[in-house]
Structures are given as C-alpha cells and as structure tokens.
Coordinates of C-alpha atoms in Angstrom, one line a residue:
Q1126 CA -1.5 11.8 0.5
V1127 CA -4.4 10.9 -1.7
Q1128 CA -7.4 9.3 0.0
L1129 CA -10.3 7.8 -1.8
V1130 CA -13.5 6.7 -0.2
E1131 CA -16.2 4.9 -2.1
S1132 CA -19.9 4.7 -1.2
G1133 CA -23.2 3.8 -2.8
G1134 CA -22.9 0.0 -2.9
D1135 CA -26.0 -1.9 -2.0
S1136 CA -28.0 -5.0 -2.8
V1137 CA -30.4 -4.7 -5.7
Q1138 CA -32.6 -6.8 -8.0
A1139 CA -31.5 -7.5 -11.5
G1140 CA -32.5 -4.6 -13.8
G1141 CA -32.0 -2.1 -11.0
S1142 CA -29.7 0.9 -10.8
L1143 CA -27.1 2.2 -8.4
R1144 CA -24.8 5.1 -8.3
L1145 CA -21.4 4.7 -6.8
S1146 CA -19.4 7.7 -5.5
C1147 CA -15.7 8.1 -4.8
A1148 CA -14.8 11.1 -2.7
G1149 CA -11.4 12.4 -2.0
S1150 CA -8.5 14.6 -2.7
A1151 CA -7.4 12.6 -5.8
I1152 CA -9.0 14.8 -8.4
T1153 CA -6.2 17.3 -8.8
Y1154 CA -4.0 18.4 -11.6
K1155 CA -1.5 15.7 -10.6
I1156 CA -4.0 12.9 -11.4
C1157 CA -4.4 11.9 -15.1
Y1158 CA -6.7 9.0 -14.8
M1159 CA -9.4 7.8 -12.5
A1160 CA -11.1 4.5 -12.8
W1161 CA -13.5 2.0 -11.3
F1162 CA -12.4 -1.6 -10.9
R1163 CA -14.3 -4.5 -9.5
Q1164 CA -13.4 -7.9 -8.1
A1165 CA -15.9 -10.8 -7.7
P1166 CA -15.2 -13.7 -5.3
G1167 CA -12.7 -16.1 -6.8
K1168 CA -12.0 -13.8 -9.7
D1169 CA -9.2 -11.4 -10.7
R1170 CA -9.7 -7.7 -10.4
E1171 CA -10.9 -6.2 -13.6
W1172 CA -11.2 -2.7 -14.8
V1173 CA -14.7 -1.4 -15.4
S1174 CA -14.4 2.2 -16.6
I1175 CA -11.8 4.9 -16.9
I1176 CA -11.9 8.6 -17.3
R1177 CA -9.1 10.9 -18.3
T1178 CA -9.4 13.7 -15.8
R1179 CA -8.0 16.5 -18.1
T1180 CA -10.1 15.7 -21.2
G1181 CA -13.1 13.9 -19.8
S1182 CA -12.6 11.0 -22.3
T1183 CA -14.2 7.8 -21.0
Y1184 CA -13.6 4.2 -21.6
Y1185 CA -15.7 1.1 -20.7
A1186 CA -15.2 -2.6 -20.5
D1187 CA -17.3 -4.4 -23.0
S1188 CA -19.3 -6.1 -20.2
V1189 CA -20.6 -2.7 -19.0
K1190 CA -20.7 -0.6 -22.1
G1191 CA -24.1 1.0 -22.6
R1192 CA -25.1 0.3 -19.1
F1193 CA -22.6 2.1 -16.9
T1194 CA -21.5 5.8 -17.0
I1195 CA -18.5 7.2 -15.4
S1196 CA -18.3 10.9 -14.6
Q1197 CA -16.4 13.4 -12.4
D1198 CA -17.3 16.5 -10.5
N1199 CA -14.1 18.4 -10.2
A1200 CA -15.5 21.1 -7.9
K1201 CA -16.6 18.5 -5.4
K1202 CA -13.7 16.1 -6.1
I1203 CA -16.1 13.2 -6.6
L1204 CA -16.0 10.4 -9.1
Y1205 CA -19.2 8.7 -10.0
L1206 CA -20.3 5.4 -11.6
Q1207 CA -23.9 5.3 -12.6
M1208 CA -24.9 1.6 -13.1
N1209 CA -28.1 0.8 -14.9
S1210 CA -29.7 -2.5 -16.0
L1211 CA -27.6 -4.3 -13.4
K1212 CA -27.1 -8.1 -13.8
P1213 CA -26.1 -10.7 -11.3
E1214 CA -22.7 -10.9 -12.9
D1215 CA -22.1 -7.3 -11.9
T1216 CA -21.9 -8.5 -8.3
A1217 CA -18.5 -7.6 -6.9
M1218 CA -16.5 -5.3 -4.7
Y1219 CA -16.1 -2.0 -6.6
Y1220 CA -12.9 0.0 -6.1
C1221 CA -12.1 3.6 -7.0
S1222 CA -8.6 4.2 -8.2
A1223 CA -6.4 7.1 -9.4
Q1224 CA -3.2 7.3 -11.3
D1225 CA -0.6 10.1 -11.0
C1226 CA 0.4 11.6 -14.3
A1227 CA 4.0 10.5 -13.6
Q1228 CA 3.1 6.9 -12.9
S1229 CA 2.4 4.1 -15.4
D1230 CA -0.2 2.3 -13.2
Y1231 CA -2.9 3.1 -10.8
N1232 CA -1.2 4.0 -7.5
Y1233 CA -4.1 5.1 -5.3
W1234 CA -7.0 2.9 -4.2
G1235 CA -10.1 3.1 -2.1
Q1236 CA -11.3 0.5 0.3
G1237 CA -14.2 -0.6 -1.9
T1238 CA -17.9 -0.8 -1.8
Q1239 CA -20.0 -3.9 -2.2
V1240 CA -22.5 -4.3 -5.0
T1241 CA -24.8 -7.4 -4.9
V1242 CA -27.3 -8.0 -7.7
S1243 CA -29.8 -10.8 -7.2
S1244 CA -31.8 -12.5 -10.0

C-alpha cells in the first residue's frame, strides 16, 4: 500500500517562499508520475506540477511556472515542491499524488498540507 504524507505548509506573506515535502513509499519503479495538486476553497482541484519519475521531466501549470520547482529524492523517497514569490492566489490545500505506471490517472493521494499567503 502506497502512503503519502505531505508537510511544509504554513502561513506566509506574499513574496515569501515555502518548501513542501511529500514522504512515502510511492517513489518506486511502479510509479511513473508524481505530482502536486492544490485546491482552494470553493474551487476545483487543479494540478500544479508533475514529474516523470523515471526521466525526471517536469511540467508546470502556467500559473506557477518560473516560481515553483518540483524535484524528487529517490534515495529518501521524498517529493518536493519549492515555492518562491508566493502570491495570495497560491493559497490552497496542497496535495501530493502518485500514479502507477499501469494506471491512467493518479491513484494515490496524501492528506494535504495548507498553504496560506497573505498580502
């Protein structure tokens, strides 16, 4: 059973930085993609950033491109999201997710970590 545990969420001022971590057993050869999603109150969940675990290729939503960086530490089995130049619109619950190579959608999810950015 894959378990994902996020940490690092906090309340910060606009322009500040945070680093989210996602620890767990998900980063194995069976997982092809890991990602960060977020959901703000009253809004749909949206993807933020994706990493292909085998190649290290990364993808970013336009809203965070140039400000956020996704990375993985395979030895420690930790996924990171470095968030710089934070904006109030980045305020959301952030979720870590993983997708089995045999699946067509993300099938493992963490419980989330709250990020609040004040102006």
